Short mmCIF file of C-alpha atoms in Angstrom, two decimals:
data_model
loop_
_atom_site.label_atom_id
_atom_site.label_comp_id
_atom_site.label_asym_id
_atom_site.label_seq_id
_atom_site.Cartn_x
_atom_site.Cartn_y
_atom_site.Cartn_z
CA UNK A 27 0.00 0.00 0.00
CA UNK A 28 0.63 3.02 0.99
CA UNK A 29 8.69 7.53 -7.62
CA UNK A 30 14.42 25.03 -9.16
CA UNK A 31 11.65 27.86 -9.58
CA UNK A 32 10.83 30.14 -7.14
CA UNK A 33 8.48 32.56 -6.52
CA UNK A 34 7.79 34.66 -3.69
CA UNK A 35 4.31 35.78 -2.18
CA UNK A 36 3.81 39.74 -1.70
CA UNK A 37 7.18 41.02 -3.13
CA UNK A 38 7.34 37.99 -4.75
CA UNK A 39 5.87 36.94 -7.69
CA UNK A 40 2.99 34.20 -6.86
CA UNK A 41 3.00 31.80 -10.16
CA UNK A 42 -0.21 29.92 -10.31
CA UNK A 43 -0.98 27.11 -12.69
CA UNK A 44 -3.78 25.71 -13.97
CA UNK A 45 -4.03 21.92 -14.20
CA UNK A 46 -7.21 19.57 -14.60
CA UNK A 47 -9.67 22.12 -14.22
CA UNK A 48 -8.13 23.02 -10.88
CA UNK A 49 -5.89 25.70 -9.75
CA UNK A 50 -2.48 24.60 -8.60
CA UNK A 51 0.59 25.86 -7.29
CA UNK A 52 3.74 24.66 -7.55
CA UNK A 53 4.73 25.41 -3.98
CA UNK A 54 8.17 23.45 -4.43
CA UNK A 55 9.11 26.87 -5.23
CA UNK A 56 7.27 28.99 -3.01
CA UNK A 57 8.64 31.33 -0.75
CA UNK A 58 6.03 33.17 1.84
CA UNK A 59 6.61 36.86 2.34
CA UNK A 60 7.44 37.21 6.17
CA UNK A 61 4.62 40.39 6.00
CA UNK A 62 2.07 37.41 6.11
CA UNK A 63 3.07 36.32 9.20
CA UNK A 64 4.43 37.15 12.59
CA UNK A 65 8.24 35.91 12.61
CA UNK A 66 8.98 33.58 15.78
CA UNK A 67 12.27 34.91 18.12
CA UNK A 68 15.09 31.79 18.26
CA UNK A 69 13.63 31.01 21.79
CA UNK A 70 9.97 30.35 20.02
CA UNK A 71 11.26 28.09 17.73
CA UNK A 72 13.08 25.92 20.25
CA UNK A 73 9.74 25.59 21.69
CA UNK A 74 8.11 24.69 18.97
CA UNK A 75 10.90 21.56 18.59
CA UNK A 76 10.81 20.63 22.25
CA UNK A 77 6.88 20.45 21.73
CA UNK A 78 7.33 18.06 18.80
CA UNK A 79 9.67 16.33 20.35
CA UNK A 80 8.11 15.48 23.41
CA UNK A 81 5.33 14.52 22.04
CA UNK A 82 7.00 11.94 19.71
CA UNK A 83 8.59 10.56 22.76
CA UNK A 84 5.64 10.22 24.54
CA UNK A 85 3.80 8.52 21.71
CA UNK A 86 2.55 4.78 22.22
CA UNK A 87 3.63 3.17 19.03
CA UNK A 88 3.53 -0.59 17.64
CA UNK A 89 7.50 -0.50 16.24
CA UNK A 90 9.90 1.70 16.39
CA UNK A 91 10.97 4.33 14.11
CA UNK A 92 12.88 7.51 13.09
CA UNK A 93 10.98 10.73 11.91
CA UNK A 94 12.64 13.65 10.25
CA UNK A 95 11.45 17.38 8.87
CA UNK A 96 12.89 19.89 7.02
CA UNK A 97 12.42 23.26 7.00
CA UNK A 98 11.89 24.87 3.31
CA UNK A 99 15.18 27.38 4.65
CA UNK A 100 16.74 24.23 5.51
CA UNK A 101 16.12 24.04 9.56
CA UNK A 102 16.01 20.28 10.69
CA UNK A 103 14.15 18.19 13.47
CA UNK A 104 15.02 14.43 14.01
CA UNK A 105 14.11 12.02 16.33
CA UNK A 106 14.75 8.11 16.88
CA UNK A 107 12.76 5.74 18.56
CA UNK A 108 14.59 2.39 20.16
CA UNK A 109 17.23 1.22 17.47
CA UNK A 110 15.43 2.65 14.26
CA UNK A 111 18.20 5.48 12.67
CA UNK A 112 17.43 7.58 9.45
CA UNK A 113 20.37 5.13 8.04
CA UNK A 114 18.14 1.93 8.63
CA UNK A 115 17.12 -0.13 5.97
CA UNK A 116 13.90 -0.52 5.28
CA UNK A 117 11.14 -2.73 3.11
CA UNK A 118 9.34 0.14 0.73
CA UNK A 119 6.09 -1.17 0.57
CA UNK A 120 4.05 1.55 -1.12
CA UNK A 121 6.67 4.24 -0.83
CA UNK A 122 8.05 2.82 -3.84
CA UNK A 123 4.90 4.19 -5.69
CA UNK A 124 6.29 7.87 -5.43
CA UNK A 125 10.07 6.78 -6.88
CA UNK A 126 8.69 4.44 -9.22
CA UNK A 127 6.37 7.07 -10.91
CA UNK A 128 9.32 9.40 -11.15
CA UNK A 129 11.45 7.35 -12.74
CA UNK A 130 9.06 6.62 -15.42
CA UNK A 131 8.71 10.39 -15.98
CA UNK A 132 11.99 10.99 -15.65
CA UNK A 133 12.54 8.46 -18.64
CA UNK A 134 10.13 9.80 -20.76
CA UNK A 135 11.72 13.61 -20.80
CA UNK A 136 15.00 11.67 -21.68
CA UNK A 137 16.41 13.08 -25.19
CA UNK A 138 16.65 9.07 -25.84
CA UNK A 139 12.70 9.03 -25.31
CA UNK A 140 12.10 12.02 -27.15
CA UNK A 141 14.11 11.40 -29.77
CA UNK A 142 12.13 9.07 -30.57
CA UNK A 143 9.11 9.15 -33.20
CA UNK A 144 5.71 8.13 -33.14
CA UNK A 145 4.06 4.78 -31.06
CA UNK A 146 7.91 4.50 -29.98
CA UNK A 147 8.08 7.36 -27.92
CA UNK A 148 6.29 6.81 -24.28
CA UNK A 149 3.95 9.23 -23.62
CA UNK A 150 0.74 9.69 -21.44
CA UNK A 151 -1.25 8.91 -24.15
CA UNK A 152 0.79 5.58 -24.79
CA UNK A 153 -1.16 2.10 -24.61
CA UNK A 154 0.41 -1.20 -23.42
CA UNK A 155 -0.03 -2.49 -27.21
CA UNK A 156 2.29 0.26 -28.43
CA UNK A 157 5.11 -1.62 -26.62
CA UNK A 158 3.86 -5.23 -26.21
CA UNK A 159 2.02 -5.84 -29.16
CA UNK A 160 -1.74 -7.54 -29.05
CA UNK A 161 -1.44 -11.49 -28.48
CA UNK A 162 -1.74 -14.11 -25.91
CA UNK A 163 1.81 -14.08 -25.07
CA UNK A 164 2.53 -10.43 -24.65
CA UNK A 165 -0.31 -8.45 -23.91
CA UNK A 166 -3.48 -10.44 -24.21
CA UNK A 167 -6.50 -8.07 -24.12
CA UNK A 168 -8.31 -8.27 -27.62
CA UNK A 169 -8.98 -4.75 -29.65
CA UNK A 170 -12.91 -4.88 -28.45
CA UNK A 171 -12.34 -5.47 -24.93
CA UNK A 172 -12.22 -1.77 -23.01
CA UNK A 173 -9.13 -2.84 -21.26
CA UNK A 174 -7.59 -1.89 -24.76
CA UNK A 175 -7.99 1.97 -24.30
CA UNK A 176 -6.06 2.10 -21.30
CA UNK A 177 -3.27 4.65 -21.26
CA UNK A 178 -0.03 5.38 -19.49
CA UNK A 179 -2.10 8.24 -17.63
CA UNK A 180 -4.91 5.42 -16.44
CA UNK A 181 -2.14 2.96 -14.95
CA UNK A 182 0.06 6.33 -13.14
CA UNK A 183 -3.36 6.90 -11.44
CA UNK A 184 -4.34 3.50 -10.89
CA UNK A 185 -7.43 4.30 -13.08
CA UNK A 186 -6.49 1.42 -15.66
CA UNK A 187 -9.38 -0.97 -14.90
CA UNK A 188 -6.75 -3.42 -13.67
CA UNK A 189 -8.79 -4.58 -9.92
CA UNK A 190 -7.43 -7.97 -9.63
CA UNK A 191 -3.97 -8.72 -8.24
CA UNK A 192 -2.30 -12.52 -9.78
CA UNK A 193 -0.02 -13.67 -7.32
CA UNK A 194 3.35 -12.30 -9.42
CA UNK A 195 2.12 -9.02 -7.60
CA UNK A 196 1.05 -10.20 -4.04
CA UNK A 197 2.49 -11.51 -2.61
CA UNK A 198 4.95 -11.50 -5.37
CA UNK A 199 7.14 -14.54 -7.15
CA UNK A 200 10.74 -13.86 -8.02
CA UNK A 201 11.11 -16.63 -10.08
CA UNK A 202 9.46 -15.24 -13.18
CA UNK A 203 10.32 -12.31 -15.51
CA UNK A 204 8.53 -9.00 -15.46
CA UNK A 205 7.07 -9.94 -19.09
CA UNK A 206 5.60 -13.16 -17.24
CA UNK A 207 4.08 -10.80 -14.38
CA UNK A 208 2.36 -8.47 -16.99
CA UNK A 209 0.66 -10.84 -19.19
CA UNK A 210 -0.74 -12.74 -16.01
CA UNK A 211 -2.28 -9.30 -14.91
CA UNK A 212 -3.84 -9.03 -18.19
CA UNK A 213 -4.92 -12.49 -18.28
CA UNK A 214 -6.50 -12.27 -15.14
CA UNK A 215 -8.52 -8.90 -15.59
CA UNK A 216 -9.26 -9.29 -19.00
CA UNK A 217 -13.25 -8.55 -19.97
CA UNK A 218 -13.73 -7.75 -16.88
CA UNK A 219 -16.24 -4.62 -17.96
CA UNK A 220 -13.73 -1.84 -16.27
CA UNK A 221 -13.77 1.54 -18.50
CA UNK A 222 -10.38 3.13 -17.85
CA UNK A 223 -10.13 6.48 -16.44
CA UNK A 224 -13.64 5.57 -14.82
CA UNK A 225 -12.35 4.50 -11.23
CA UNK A 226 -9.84 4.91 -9.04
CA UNK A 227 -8.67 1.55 -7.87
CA UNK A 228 -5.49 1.29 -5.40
CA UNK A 229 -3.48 -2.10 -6.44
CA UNK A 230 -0.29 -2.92 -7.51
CA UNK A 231 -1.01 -4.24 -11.16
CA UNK A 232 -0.80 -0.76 -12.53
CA UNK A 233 2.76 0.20 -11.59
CA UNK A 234 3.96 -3.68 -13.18
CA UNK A 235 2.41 -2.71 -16.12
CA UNK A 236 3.49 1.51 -16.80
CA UNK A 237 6.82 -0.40 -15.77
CA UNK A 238 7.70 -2.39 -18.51
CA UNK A 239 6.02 0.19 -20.86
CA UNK A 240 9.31 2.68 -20.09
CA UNK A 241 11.20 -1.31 -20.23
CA UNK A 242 10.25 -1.73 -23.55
CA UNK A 243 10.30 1.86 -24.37
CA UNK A 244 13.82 2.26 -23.19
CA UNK A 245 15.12 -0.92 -25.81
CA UNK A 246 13.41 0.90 -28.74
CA UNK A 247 15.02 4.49 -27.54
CA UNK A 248 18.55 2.79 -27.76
CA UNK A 249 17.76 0.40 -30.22
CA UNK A 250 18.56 -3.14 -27.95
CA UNK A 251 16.79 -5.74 -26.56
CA UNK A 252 18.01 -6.55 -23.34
CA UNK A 253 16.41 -3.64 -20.94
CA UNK A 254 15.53 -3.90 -17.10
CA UNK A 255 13.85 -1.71 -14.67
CA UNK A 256 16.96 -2.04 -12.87
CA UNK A 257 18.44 0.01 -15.98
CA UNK A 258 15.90 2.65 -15.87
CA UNK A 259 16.78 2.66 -12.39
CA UNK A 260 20.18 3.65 -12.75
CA UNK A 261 19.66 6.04 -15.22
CA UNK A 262 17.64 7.97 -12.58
CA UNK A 263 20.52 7.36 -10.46
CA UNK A 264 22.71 8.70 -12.62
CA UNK A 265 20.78 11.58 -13.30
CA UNK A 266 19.93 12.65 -9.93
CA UNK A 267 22.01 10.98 -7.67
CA UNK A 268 19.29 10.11 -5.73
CA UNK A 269 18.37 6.62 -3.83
CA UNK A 270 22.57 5.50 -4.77
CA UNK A 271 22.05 2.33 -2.89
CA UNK A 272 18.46 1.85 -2.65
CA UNK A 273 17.57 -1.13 -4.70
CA UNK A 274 14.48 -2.56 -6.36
CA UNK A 275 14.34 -6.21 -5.24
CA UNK A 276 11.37 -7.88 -3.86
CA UNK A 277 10.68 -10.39 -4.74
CA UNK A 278 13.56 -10.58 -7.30
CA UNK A 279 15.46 -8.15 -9.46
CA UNK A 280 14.21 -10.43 -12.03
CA UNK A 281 10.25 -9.51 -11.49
CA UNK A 282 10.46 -6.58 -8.97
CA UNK A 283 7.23 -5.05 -7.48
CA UNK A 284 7.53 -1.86 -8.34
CA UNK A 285 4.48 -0.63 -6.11
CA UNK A 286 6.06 -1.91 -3.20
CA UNK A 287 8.97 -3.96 -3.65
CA UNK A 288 11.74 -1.55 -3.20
CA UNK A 289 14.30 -1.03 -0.60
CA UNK A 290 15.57 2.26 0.68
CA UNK A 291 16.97 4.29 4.32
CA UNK A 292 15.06 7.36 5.46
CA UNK A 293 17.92 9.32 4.47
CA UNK A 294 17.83 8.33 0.89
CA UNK A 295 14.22 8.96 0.34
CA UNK A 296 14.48 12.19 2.23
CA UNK A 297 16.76 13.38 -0.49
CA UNK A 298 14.35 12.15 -3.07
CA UNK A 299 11.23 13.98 -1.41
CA UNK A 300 14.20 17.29 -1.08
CA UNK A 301 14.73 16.99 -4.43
CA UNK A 302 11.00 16.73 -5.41
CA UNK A 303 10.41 20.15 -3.26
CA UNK A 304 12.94 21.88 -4.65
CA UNK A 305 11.77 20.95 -8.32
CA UNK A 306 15.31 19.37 -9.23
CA UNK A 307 14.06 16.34 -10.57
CA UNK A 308 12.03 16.80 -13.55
CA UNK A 309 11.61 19.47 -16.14
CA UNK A 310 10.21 22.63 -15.83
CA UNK A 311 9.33 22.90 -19.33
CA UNK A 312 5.92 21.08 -20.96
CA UNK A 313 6.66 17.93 -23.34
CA UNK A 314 5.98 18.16 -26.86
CA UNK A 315 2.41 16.45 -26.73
CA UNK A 316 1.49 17.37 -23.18
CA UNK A 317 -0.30 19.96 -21.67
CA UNK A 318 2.22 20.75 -19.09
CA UNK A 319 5.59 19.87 -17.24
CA UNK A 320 5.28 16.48 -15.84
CA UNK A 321 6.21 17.67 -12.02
CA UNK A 322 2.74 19.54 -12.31
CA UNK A 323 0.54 16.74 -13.95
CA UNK A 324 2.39 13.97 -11.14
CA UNK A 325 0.73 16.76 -8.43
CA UNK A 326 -2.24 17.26 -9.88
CA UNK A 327 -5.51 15.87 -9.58
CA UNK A 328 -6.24 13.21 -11.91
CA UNK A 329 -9.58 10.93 -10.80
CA UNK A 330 -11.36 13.94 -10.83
CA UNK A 331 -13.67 12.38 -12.69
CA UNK A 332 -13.27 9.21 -11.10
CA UNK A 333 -15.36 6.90 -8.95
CA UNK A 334 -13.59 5.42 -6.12
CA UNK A 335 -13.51 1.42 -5.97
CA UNK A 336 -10.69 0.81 -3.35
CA UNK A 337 -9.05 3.38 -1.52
CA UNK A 338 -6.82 2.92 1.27
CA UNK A 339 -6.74 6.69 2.77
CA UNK A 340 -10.48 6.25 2.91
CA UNK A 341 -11.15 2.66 4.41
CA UNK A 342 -8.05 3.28 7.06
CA UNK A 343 -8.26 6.90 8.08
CA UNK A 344 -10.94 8.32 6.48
CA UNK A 345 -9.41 11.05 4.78
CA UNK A 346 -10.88 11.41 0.84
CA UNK A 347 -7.46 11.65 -0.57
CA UNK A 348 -7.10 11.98 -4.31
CA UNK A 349 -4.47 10.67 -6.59
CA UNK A 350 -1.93 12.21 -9.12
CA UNK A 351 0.64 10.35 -10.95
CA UNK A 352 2.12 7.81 -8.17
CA UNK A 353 1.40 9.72 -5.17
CA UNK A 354 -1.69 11.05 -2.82
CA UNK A 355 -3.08 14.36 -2.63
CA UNK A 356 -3.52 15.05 0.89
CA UNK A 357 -7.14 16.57 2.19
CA UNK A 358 -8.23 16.36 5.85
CA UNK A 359 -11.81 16.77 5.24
CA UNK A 360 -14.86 14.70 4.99
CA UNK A 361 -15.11 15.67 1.32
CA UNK A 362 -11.99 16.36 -1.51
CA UNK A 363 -14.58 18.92 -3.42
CA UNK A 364 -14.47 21.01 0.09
CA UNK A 365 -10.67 20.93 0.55
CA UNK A 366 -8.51 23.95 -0.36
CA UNK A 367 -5.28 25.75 0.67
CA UNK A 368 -5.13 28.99 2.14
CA UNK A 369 -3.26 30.44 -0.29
CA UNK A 370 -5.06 32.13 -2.72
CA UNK A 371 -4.59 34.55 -5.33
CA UNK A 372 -7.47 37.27 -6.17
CA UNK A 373 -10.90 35.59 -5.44
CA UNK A 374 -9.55 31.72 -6.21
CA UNK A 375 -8.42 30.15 -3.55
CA UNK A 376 -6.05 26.90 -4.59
CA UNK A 377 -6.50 23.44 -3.88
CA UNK A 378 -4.24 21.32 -1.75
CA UNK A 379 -0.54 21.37 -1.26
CA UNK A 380 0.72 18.53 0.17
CA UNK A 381 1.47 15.06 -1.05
CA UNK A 382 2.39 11.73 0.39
CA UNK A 383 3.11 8.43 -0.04
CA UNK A 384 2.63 6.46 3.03
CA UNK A 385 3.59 2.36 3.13
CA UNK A 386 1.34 -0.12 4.37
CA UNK A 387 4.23 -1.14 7.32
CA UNK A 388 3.49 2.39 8.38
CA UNK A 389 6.28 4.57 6.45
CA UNK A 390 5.04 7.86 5.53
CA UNK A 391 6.84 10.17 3.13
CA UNK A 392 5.08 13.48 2.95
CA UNK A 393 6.02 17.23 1.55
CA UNK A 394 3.77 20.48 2.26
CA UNK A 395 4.59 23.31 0.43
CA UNK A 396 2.04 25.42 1.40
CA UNK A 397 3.61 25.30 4.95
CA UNK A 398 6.62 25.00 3.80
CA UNK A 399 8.44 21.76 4.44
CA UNK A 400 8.88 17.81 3.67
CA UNK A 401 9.84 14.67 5.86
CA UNK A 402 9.79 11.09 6.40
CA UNK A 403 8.22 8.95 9.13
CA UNK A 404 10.46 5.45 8.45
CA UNK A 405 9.50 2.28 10.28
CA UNK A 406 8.36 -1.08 9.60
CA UNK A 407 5.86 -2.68 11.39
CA UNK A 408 3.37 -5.36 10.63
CA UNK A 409 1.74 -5.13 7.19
CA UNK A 410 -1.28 -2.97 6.81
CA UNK A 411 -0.11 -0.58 9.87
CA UNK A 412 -0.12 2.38 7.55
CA UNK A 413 -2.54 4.57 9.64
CA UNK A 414 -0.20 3.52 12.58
CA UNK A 415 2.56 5.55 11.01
CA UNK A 416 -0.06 8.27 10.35
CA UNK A 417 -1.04 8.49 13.77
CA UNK A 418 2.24 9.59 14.71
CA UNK A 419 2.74 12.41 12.41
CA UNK A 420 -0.84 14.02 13.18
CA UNK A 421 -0.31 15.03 17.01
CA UNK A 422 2.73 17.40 15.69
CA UNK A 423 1.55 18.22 12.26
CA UNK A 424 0.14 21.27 13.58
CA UNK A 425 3.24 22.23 15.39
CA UNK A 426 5.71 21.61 12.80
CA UNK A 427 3.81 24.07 10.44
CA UNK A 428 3.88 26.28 12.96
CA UNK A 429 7.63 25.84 13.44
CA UNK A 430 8.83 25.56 9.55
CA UNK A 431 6.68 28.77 8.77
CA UNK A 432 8.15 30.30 11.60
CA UNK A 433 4.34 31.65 12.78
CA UNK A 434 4.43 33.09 16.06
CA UNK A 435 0.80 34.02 15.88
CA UNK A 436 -1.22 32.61 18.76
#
């Protein structure tokens, strides 16, 4: 369960974007005018950290773990429980999701990708046919079957009509190839009436497949044969330096689960959700083909229009969380329709701000820009604990905005 512009508010410039038929802001890049709020003394702001502090140590918890915030100016708080460090290995479960969806963007705005023309080039609009071809041993889903309209957009937001999960996914088998892994998933949600882009449905079949789409894509960008995700994977590294010994390898690094199978430390992914505030990893400029950069479209909304057929945020916490390309958009109310952010421009006030990507063993990766920071609850406890690691970030969320905004207000 649950991969540098900046603007300024007041003497700033405030860059709003619209996306999906919703206003959003690329707050990776926004810096708050101090005239908005009233600036906390050194002494306030050791308060504020004591407060989180203690009440992270106070906490009754199922498993240890090690929590970590950043400040947008760079300010830190970290805290370890029992033998959990920030330098701990840990199993991804659905951390991966966020990583995993970034690499596949970050492949596609390769000049190997782009360079190359028509079907070949990955793209949102891209079908699994394009790169697996239409027969029972690739890709299995016949022409009149509405499975065949699914796009690379569907599977990023788990709107692909994929619902059922073979067991190459859970709980996973290492002893077949990723090719093997796909065409099971097809085989076994085949004609099963799903319309994609019609409901949002939280599994790990969508991530297999978009996978070995940017696989297959990557062989026909370099013209070989022999392509992994653990390739793609390094040609992220290699780009961004990020996750440098993080590896992708449950069950196997032959069949690898991307929406969960990934290992990482807290310090690695904190980098990667750094990077991701800061807007380092992936282009600021649109693709040709798409209607904007693909660090806005992975943020925005995108099941809308969606019904909602399985959603974790909703059956554990009760939160209506919505989706973008790989990772949540956070909203604590009853009701995404009534959630906004303060920060608003003229009459329009702008929806949400903060993203996540919590793990069903209770990790929870998680960057507000709005309030102006990012951080990383890591732990692993017993599977489907992910509200557990929620729970522990809620008693100080308040705080910690309080402290990274540097709001004295009371």
């Amino acid at each position: 369960m649950f991969e540098n512009i900046q603007f300024k508010i007041g003497h700033w410039l405030l860059v709003v974007l619209l996306i999906s038929g919703c206003m959003k802001v690329d707050a990776s890049s926004v810096k708050a005018s101090s005239s908005a709020i009233t600036s906390c003394t050194e002494k306030e702001l050791v308060n504020y950290k004591t407060q989180i502090l203690n009440s992270l140590s106070s906490l009754q918890t199922d498993t240890d773990f090690s929590f970590a915030v950043v400040a947008e100016d760079g300010r830190e708080i970290r805290y370890d429980r029992g033998v959990s460090r920030m330098n701990t290995t840990y199993d991804s479960a659905s951390t991966s999701k966020w990583p995993t969806a970034t690499i596949i963007l970050s492949f596609m705005e390769s000049a190997a990708n782009q360079a190359s023309q028509g079907v070949d080039r990955l793209t949102l609009n891209s079908k699994p046919q394009d790169f697996f071809g239409l027969d029972s041993l690739q890709w299995p889903i016949e022409v009149d079957d509405p499975l065949a309209n699914m796009t690379l957009r569907d599977l990023l937001s788990f709107t692909s009509g994929l619902v059922s999960e073979p067991s190459c996914i859970i709980p996973g088998n290492g002893t077949i190839t990723m090719e093997t892994c796909v065409r099971n998933i097809a085989l076994e949600n085949k004609v099963n009436g799903k319309i994609p882009g019609r409901e949002f449905y939280y599994s790990g079949t969508h991530l297999q497949v978009a996978g070995l789409m940017a696989i297959k894509a990557r062989d026909r960008a370099l013209n070989i044969t022999n392509s992994t995700w653990q390739d793609l994977f390094s040609d992220f590294k290699v780009k961004t330096g990020l996750f440098a010994n993080a590896t992708y390898d449950l069950p196997s690094t032959l069949n690898p689960r991307l929406a969960g199978g990934m290992h990482w430390t807290g310090n690695e992914y904190l980098a990667f959700l750094k990077a991701n505030y800061f807007n380092e990893i992936l282009l600021s400029g649109a693709m040709p083909g798409e209607s904007a950069p693909y660090w806005q479209l992975q943020r925005a909304d995108q099941i809308a229009n969606a019904s909602i057929g399985n959603s974790p945020a909703i059956d554990k916490i009760g939160e209506d969380w919505h989706y973008g390309l790989g990772l949540w958009l956070q909203c604590h109310r009853s009701s995404f329709s009534s959630c906004v952010s303060s920060v608003s421009t003229g009459p329009t006030s702008l929806p949400v701000s903060s993203w996540a990507s919590p793990g069903s063993y209770g990790a929870f990766p998680f960057m507000d820009l709005e309030n102006k920071f990012y951080g990383i609850i890591a732990r692993q406890g017993a599977k489907g604990t992910f509200d557990k690691g929620y729970a522990i970030f809620e008693p100080v969320s308040y705080t910690v905005q309080k402290w990274a905004k540097k709001d004295c207000r009371k």
